[in-house]
Short mmCIF file of C-alpha atoms and ligand atoms in Angstrom, two decimals:
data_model
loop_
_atom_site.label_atom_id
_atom_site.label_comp_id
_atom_site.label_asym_id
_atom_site.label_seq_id
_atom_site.Cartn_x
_atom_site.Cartn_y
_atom_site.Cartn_z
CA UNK A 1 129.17 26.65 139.88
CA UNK A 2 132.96 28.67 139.99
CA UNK A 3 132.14 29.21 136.53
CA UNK A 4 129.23 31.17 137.43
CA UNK A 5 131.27 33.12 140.34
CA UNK A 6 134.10 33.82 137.64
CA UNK A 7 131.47 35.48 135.53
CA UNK A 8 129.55 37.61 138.43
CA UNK A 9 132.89 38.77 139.50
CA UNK A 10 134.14 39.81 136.13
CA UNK A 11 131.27 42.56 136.61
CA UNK A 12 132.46 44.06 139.52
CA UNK A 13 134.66 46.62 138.40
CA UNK A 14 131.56 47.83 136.08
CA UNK A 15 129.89 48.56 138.79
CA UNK A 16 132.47 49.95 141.15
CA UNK A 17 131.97 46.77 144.06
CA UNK A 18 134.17 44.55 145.66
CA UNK A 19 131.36 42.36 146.47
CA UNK A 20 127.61 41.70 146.05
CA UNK A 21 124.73 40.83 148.43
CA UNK A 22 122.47 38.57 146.66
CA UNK A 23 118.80 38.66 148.37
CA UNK A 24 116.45 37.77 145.21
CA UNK A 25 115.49 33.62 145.89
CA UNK A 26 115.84 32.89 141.86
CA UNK A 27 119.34 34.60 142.02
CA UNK A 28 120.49 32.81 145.61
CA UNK A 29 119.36 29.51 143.78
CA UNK A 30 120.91 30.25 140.78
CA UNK A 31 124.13 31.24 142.21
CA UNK A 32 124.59 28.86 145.04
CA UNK A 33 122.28 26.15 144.14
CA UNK A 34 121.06 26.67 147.23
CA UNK A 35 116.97 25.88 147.28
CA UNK A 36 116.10 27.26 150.61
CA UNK A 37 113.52 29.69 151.20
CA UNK A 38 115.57 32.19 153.16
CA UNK A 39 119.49 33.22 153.12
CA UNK A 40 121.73 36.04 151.55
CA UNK A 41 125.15 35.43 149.70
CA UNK A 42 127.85 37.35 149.97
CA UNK A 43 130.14 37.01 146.85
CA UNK A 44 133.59 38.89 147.01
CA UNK A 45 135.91 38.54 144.24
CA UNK A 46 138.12 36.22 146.70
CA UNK A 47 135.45 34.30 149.22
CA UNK A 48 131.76 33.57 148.62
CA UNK A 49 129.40 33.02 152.12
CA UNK A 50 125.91 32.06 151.88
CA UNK A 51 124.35 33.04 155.12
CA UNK A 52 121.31 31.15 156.35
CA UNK A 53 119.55 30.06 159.63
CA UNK A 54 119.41 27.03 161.76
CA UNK A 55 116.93 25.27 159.66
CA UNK A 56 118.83 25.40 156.30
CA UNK A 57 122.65 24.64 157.77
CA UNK A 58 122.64 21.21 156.62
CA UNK A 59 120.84 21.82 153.35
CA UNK A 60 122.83 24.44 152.21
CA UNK A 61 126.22 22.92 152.90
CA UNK A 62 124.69 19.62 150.69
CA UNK A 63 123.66 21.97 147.69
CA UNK A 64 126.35 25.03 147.79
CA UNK A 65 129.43 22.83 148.20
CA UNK A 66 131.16 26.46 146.89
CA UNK A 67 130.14 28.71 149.50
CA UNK A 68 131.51 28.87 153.12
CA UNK A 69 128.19 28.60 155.23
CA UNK A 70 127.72 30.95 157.80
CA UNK A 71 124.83 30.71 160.56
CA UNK A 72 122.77 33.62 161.11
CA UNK A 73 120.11 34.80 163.58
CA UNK A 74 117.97 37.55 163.30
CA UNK A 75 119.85 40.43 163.80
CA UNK A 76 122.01 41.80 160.80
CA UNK A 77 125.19 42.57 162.21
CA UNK A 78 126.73 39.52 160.81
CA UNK A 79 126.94 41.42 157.21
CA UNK A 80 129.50 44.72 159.01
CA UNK A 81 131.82 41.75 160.50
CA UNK A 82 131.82 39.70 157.22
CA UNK A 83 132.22 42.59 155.46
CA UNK A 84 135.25 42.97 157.46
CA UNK A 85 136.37 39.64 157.72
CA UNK A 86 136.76 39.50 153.81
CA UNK A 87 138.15 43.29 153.30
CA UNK A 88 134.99 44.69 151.47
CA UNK A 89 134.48 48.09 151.82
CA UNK A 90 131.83 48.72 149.27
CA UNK A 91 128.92 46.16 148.43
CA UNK A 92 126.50 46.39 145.60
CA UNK A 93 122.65 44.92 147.15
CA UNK A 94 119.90 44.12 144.89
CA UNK A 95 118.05 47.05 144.40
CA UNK A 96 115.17 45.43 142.96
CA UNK A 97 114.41 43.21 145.59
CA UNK A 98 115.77 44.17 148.97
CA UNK A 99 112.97 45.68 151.26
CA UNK A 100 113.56 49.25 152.31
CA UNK A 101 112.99 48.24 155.75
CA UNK A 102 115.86 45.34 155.43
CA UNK A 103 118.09 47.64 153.80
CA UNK A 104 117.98 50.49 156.26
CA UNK A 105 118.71 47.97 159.16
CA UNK A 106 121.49 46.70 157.36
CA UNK A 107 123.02 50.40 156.91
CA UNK A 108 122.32 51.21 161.21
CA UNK A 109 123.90 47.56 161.13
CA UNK A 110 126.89 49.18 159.67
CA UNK A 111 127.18 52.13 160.92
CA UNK A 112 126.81 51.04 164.27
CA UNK A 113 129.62 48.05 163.47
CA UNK A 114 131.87 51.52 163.04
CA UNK A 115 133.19 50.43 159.68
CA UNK A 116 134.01 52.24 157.04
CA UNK A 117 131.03 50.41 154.59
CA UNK A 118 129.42 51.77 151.53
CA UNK A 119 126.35 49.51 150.46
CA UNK A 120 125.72 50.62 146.13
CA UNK A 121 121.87 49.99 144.75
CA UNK A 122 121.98 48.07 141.51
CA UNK A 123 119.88 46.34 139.37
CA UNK A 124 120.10 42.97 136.64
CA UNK A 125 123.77 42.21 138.18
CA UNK A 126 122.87 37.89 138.43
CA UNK A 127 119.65 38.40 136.07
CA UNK A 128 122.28 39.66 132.85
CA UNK A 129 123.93 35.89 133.36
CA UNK A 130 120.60 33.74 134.08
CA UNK A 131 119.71 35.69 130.51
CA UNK A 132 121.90 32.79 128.93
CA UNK A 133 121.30 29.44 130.04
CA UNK A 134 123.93 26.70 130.27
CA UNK A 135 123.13 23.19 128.35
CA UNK A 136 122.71 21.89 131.77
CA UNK A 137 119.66 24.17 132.28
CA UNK A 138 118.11 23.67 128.64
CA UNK A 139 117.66 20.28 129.59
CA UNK A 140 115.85 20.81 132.70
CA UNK A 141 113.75 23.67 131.20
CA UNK A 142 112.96 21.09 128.19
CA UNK A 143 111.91 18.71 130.14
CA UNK A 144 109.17 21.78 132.04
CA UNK A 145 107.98 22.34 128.57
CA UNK A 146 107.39 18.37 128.13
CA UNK A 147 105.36 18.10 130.93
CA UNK A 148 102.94 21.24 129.93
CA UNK A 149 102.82 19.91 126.12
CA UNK A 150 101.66 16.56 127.41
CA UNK A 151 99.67 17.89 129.75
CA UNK A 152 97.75 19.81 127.10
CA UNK A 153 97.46 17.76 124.48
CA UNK A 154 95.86 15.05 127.32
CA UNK A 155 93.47 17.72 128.62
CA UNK A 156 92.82 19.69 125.54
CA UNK A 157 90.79 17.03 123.83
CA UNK A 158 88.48 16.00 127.26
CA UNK A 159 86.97 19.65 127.27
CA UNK A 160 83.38 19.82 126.58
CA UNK A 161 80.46 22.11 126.87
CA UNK A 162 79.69 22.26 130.60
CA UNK A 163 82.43 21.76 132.03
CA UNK A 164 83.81 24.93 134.35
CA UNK A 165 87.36 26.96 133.42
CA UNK A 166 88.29 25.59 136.86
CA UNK A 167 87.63 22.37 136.07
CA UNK A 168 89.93 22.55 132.81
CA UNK A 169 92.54 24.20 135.21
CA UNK A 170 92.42 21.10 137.86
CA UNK A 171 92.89 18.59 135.40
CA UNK A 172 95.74 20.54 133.64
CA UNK A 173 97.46 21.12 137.02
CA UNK A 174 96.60 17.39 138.16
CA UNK A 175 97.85 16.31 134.84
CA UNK A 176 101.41 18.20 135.32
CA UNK A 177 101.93 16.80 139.12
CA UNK A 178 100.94 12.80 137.67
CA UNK A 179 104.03 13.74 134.85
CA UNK A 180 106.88 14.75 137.15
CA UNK A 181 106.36 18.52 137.58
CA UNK A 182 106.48 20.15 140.59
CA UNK A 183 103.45 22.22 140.36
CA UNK A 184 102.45 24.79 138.28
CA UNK A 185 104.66 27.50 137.30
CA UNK A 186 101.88 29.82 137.62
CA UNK A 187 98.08 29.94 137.81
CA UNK A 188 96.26 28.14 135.33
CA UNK A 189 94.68 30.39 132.91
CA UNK A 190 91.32 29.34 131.31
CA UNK A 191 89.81 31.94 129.61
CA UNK A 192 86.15 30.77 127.93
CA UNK A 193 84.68 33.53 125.04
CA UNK A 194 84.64 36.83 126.52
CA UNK A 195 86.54 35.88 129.48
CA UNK A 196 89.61 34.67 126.97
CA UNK A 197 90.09 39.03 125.96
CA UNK A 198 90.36 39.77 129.80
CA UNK A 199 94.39 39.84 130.54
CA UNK A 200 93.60 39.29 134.26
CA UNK A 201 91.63 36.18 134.35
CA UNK A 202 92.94 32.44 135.61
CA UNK A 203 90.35 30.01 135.79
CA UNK A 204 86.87 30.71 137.84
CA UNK A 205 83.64 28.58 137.65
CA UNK A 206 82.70 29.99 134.35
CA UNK A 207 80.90 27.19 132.08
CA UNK A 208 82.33 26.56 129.03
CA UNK A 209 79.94 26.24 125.84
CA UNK A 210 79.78 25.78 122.37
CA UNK A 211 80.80 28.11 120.13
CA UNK A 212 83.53 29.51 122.86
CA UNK A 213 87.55 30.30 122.00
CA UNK A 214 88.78 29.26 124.91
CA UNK A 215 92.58 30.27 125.76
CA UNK A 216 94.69 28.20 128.07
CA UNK A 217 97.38 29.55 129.33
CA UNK A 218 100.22 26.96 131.79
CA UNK A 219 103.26 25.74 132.65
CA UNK A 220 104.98 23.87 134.80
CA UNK A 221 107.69 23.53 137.20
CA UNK A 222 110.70 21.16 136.99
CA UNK A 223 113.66 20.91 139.27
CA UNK A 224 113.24 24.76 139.76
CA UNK A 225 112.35 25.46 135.58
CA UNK A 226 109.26 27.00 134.48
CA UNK A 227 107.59 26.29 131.45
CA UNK A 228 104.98 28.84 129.65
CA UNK A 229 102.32 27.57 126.86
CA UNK A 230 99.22 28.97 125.52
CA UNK A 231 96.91 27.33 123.47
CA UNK A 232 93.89 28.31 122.14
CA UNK A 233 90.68 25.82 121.35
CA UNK A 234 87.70 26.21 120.02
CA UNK A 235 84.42 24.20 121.08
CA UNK A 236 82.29 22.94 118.34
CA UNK A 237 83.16 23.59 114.82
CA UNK A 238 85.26 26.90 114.64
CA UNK A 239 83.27 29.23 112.83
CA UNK A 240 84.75 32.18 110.11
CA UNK A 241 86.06 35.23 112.37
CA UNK A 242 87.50 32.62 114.60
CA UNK A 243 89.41 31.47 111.82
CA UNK A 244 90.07 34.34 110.47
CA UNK A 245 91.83 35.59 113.98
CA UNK A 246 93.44 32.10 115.10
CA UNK A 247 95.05 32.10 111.49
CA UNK A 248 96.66 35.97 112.05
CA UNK A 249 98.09 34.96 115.07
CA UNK A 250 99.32 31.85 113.83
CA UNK A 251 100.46 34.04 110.66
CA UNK A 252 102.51 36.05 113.30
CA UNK A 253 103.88 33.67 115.81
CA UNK A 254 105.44 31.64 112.84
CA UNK A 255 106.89 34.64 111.02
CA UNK A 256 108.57 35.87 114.74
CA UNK A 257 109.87 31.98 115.32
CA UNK A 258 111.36 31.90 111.84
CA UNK A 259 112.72 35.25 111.42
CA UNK A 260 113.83 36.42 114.69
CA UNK A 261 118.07 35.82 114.66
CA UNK A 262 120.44 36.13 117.39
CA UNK A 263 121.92 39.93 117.71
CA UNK A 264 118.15 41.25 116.96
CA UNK A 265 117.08 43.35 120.09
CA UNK A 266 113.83 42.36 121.62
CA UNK A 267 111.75 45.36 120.00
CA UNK A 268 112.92 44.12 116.40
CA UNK A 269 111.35 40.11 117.57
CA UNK A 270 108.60 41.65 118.54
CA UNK A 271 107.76 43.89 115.38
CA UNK A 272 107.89 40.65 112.71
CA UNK A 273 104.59 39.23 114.81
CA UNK A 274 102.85 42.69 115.54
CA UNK A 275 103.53 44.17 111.81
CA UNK A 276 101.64 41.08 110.59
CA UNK A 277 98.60 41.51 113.42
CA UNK A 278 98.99 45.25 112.33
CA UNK A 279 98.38 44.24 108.73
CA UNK A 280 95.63 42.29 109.31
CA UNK A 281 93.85 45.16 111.02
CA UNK A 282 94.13 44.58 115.04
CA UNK A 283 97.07 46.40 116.05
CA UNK A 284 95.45 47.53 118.84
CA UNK A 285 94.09 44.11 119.90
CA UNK A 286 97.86 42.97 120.63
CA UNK A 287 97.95 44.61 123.73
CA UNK A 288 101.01 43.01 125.06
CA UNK A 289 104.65 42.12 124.39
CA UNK A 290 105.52 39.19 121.83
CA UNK A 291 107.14 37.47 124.66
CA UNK A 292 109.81 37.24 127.77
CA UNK A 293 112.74 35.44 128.82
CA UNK A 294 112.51 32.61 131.21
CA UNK A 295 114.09 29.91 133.21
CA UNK A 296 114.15 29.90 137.20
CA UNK A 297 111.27 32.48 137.26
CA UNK A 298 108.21 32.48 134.56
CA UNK A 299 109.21 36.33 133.64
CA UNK A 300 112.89 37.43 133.45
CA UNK A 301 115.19 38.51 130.63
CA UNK A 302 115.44 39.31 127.87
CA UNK A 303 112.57 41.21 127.22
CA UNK A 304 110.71 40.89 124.04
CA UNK A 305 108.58 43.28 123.36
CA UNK A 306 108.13 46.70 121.89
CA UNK A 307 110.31 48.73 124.43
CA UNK A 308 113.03 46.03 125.08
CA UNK A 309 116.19 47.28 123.54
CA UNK A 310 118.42 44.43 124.42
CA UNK A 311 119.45 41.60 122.43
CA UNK A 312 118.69 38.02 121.83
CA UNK A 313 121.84 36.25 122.14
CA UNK A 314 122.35 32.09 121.59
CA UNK A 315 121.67 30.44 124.81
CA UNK A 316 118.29 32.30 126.21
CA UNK A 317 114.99 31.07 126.53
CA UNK A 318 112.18 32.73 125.10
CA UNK A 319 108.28 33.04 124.45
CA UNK A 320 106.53 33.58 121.19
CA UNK A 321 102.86 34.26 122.56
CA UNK A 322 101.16 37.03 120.06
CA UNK A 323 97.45 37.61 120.96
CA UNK A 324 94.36 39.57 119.35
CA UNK A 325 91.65 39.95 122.15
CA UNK A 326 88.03 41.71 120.84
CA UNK A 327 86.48 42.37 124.32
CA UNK A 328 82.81 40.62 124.04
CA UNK A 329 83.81 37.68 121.77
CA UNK A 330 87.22 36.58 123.04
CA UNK A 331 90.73 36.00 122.39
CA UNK A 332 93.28 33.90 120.51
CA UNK A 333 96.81 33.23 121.92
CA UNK A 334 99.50 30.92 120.49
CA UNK A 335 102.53 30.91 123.01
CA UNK A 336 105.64 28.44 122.15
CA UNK A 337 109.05 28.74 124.21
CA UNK A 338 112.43 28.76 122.06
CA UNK A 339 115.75 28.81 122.45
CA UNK A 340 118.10 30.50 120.27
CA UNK A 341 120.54 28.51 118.94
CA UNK A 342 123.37 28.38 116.20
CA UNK A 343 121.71 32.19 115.63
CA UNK A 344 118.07 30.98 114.86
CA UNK A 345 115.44 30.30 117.25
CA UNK A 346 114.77 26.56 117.95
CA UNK A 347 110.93 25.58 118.97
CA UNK A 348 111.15 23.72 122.17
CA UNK A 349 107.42 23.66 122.58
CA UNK A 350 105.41 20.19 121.16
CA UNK A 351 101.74 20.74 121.89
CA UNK A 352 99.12 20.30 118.97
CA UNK A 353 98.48 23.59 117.65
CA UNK A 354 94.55 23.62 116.02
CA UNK A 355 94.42 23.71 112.10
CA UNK A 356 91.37 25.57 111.55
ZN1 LIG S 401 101.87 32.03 129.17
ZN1 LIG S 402 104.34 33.87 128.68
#
């Protein structure tokens, strides 16, 4: 865990702060190992507090043997007297997550403590590091994508005309608890025919039938690590524009996994898969990015898509998931996680991929 604090620290300076106020859960967890629903830290570059209530005292001194634990109630004027305690004058807060109402009782907090305080917005500060995962977290996150390939390739099989998206959805999620996850990273998407080229839809009581792409989108949850994986199936024997489609996306998603090197920026990933969609005349059917980081939450960095300027470095986690969606008929998705590697992008996800 120091090795983490050594690391946040180093980007103080940057950023002009002597300490930051972490408030995000994924970036409390990730920090402190701390799993409890509520609490802030307080990292200086000399002390590090994680301040919780009653409820998580003897939980968080178990899992953030690093921090000094300090019980809080629910008034804020704990953060002026810490502040003071550890001679910070001028803490960066999480700009992205920190409610306006929180942070303007934490600045009458301060003022009112009479102390000298300056609290400075920014943005990414513990997101930049979870961007490159440590071995210790490519296991766990491998072991999230095991349980959603296994779960799919169970499932995938089993579906049959008549039987509802939710249904699918159950047994996927069922499927995932019985193999170790803790639940579902996010909610099951089942997306029969037309319902598979709406970007909104998870799983409602739609009836699957033949002659339906149907898109399956899941993951799971392990020890805090999300998985992502797509699939798409078809029901009954797949017919020509189905293969046509599945084959450009397959086309694409293989090109982007083979080609896509470590120092590319996420815009450059993202152009090998669309420029091959684009080729193949449905540019505008790939209506979303190639893919996202991810790790402690389903979406985080880097980005991967046409507007994401930063790079791919060895160590983060990664979707492949190109789509064409033709509203009326469908959609096909293919989505894979990876992790780049040595420079190249290694496949972490398993689950049978159709050959049509
Ligand atoms: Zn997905
Ligand atoms: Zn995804």
């Amino acid at each position: 865990m120091s090795e983490k604090l050594d690391k946040l620290r180093a980007t103080f300076d940057a950023r002009e702060i002597e300490a930051l106020l972490v408030s995000a859960p994924e970036n409390r967890r990730y920090m402190s190992g701390f799993t409890g629903s509520a609490g802030y830290l307080l990292i200086s570059r000399k002390d590090a507090v994680l301040a919780t209530d009653f409820r998580y005292i003897e939980q968080s001194q178990q899992q953030a043997p690093d921090f000094s634990i300090e019980r809080i109630a629910g008034s804020l004027t704990w953060l002026p007297d810490k502040m003071s305690d550890m001679g910070v004058r001028t803490v960066g807060f999480e700009s992205d997550h920190l409610t306006v109402a929180i942070h303007s009782k934490m600045t009458k907090a301060l003022e009112e403590g009479g102390r000298e305080a300056t609290m400075v917005a920014t943005t990414g500060v513990v997101e930049e590091l979870r961007a490159v995962k440590t071995p210790k977290e490519i296991e766990l996150i491998t072991r999230a994508v095991e349980i959603a390939d296994a779960a799919m390739d169970r499932v995938g099989p089993t579906i049959e005309p008549g039987m509802t998206e939710e249904q699918v959805a159950w047994e996927l999620e069922k499927t995932m608890r019985e193999l170790g996850a803790e639940g579902p990273s996010f909610d099951t998407i089942v997306g029969a025919g037309p319902n598979g080229a709406l970007p909104h839809h998870r799983a409602d009581g739609t009836v699957i039938k033949a002659g339906d792409p149907v898109v399956i989108d899941m993951g799971a949850r392990y020890q805090g690590y999300c998985s992502d994986l797509t699939r798409t199936v078809f029901i009954g024997e797949a017919d020509d524009t189905f293969r046509r489609i599945y084959n450009t996306v397959l086309r694409a998603q293989l090109e982007a996994e083979a080609r896509v090197t470590a120092g590319m920026t996420g815009k450059e990933t993202d152009a090998i898969a669309r420029d091959v969609i684009v080729e193949a005349g449905h540019g505008d059917d790939f209506g979303h990015s190639l893919g996202h980081g991810i790790g402690l939450a389903v979406h985080e960095s880097p980005g991967v898509g046409p507007n994401s300027d930063g790079t791919i470095e060895d160590g983060m986690v990664f979707t492949v998931e190109p789509g064409i969606y033709l509203p009326g008929w469908g959609g096909v998705r293919i989505e894979d996680m990876a992790v780049m590697e040595n420079g190249r992008a290694r496949v972490l996800s398993r689950a049978r991929k159709l050959e049509v």
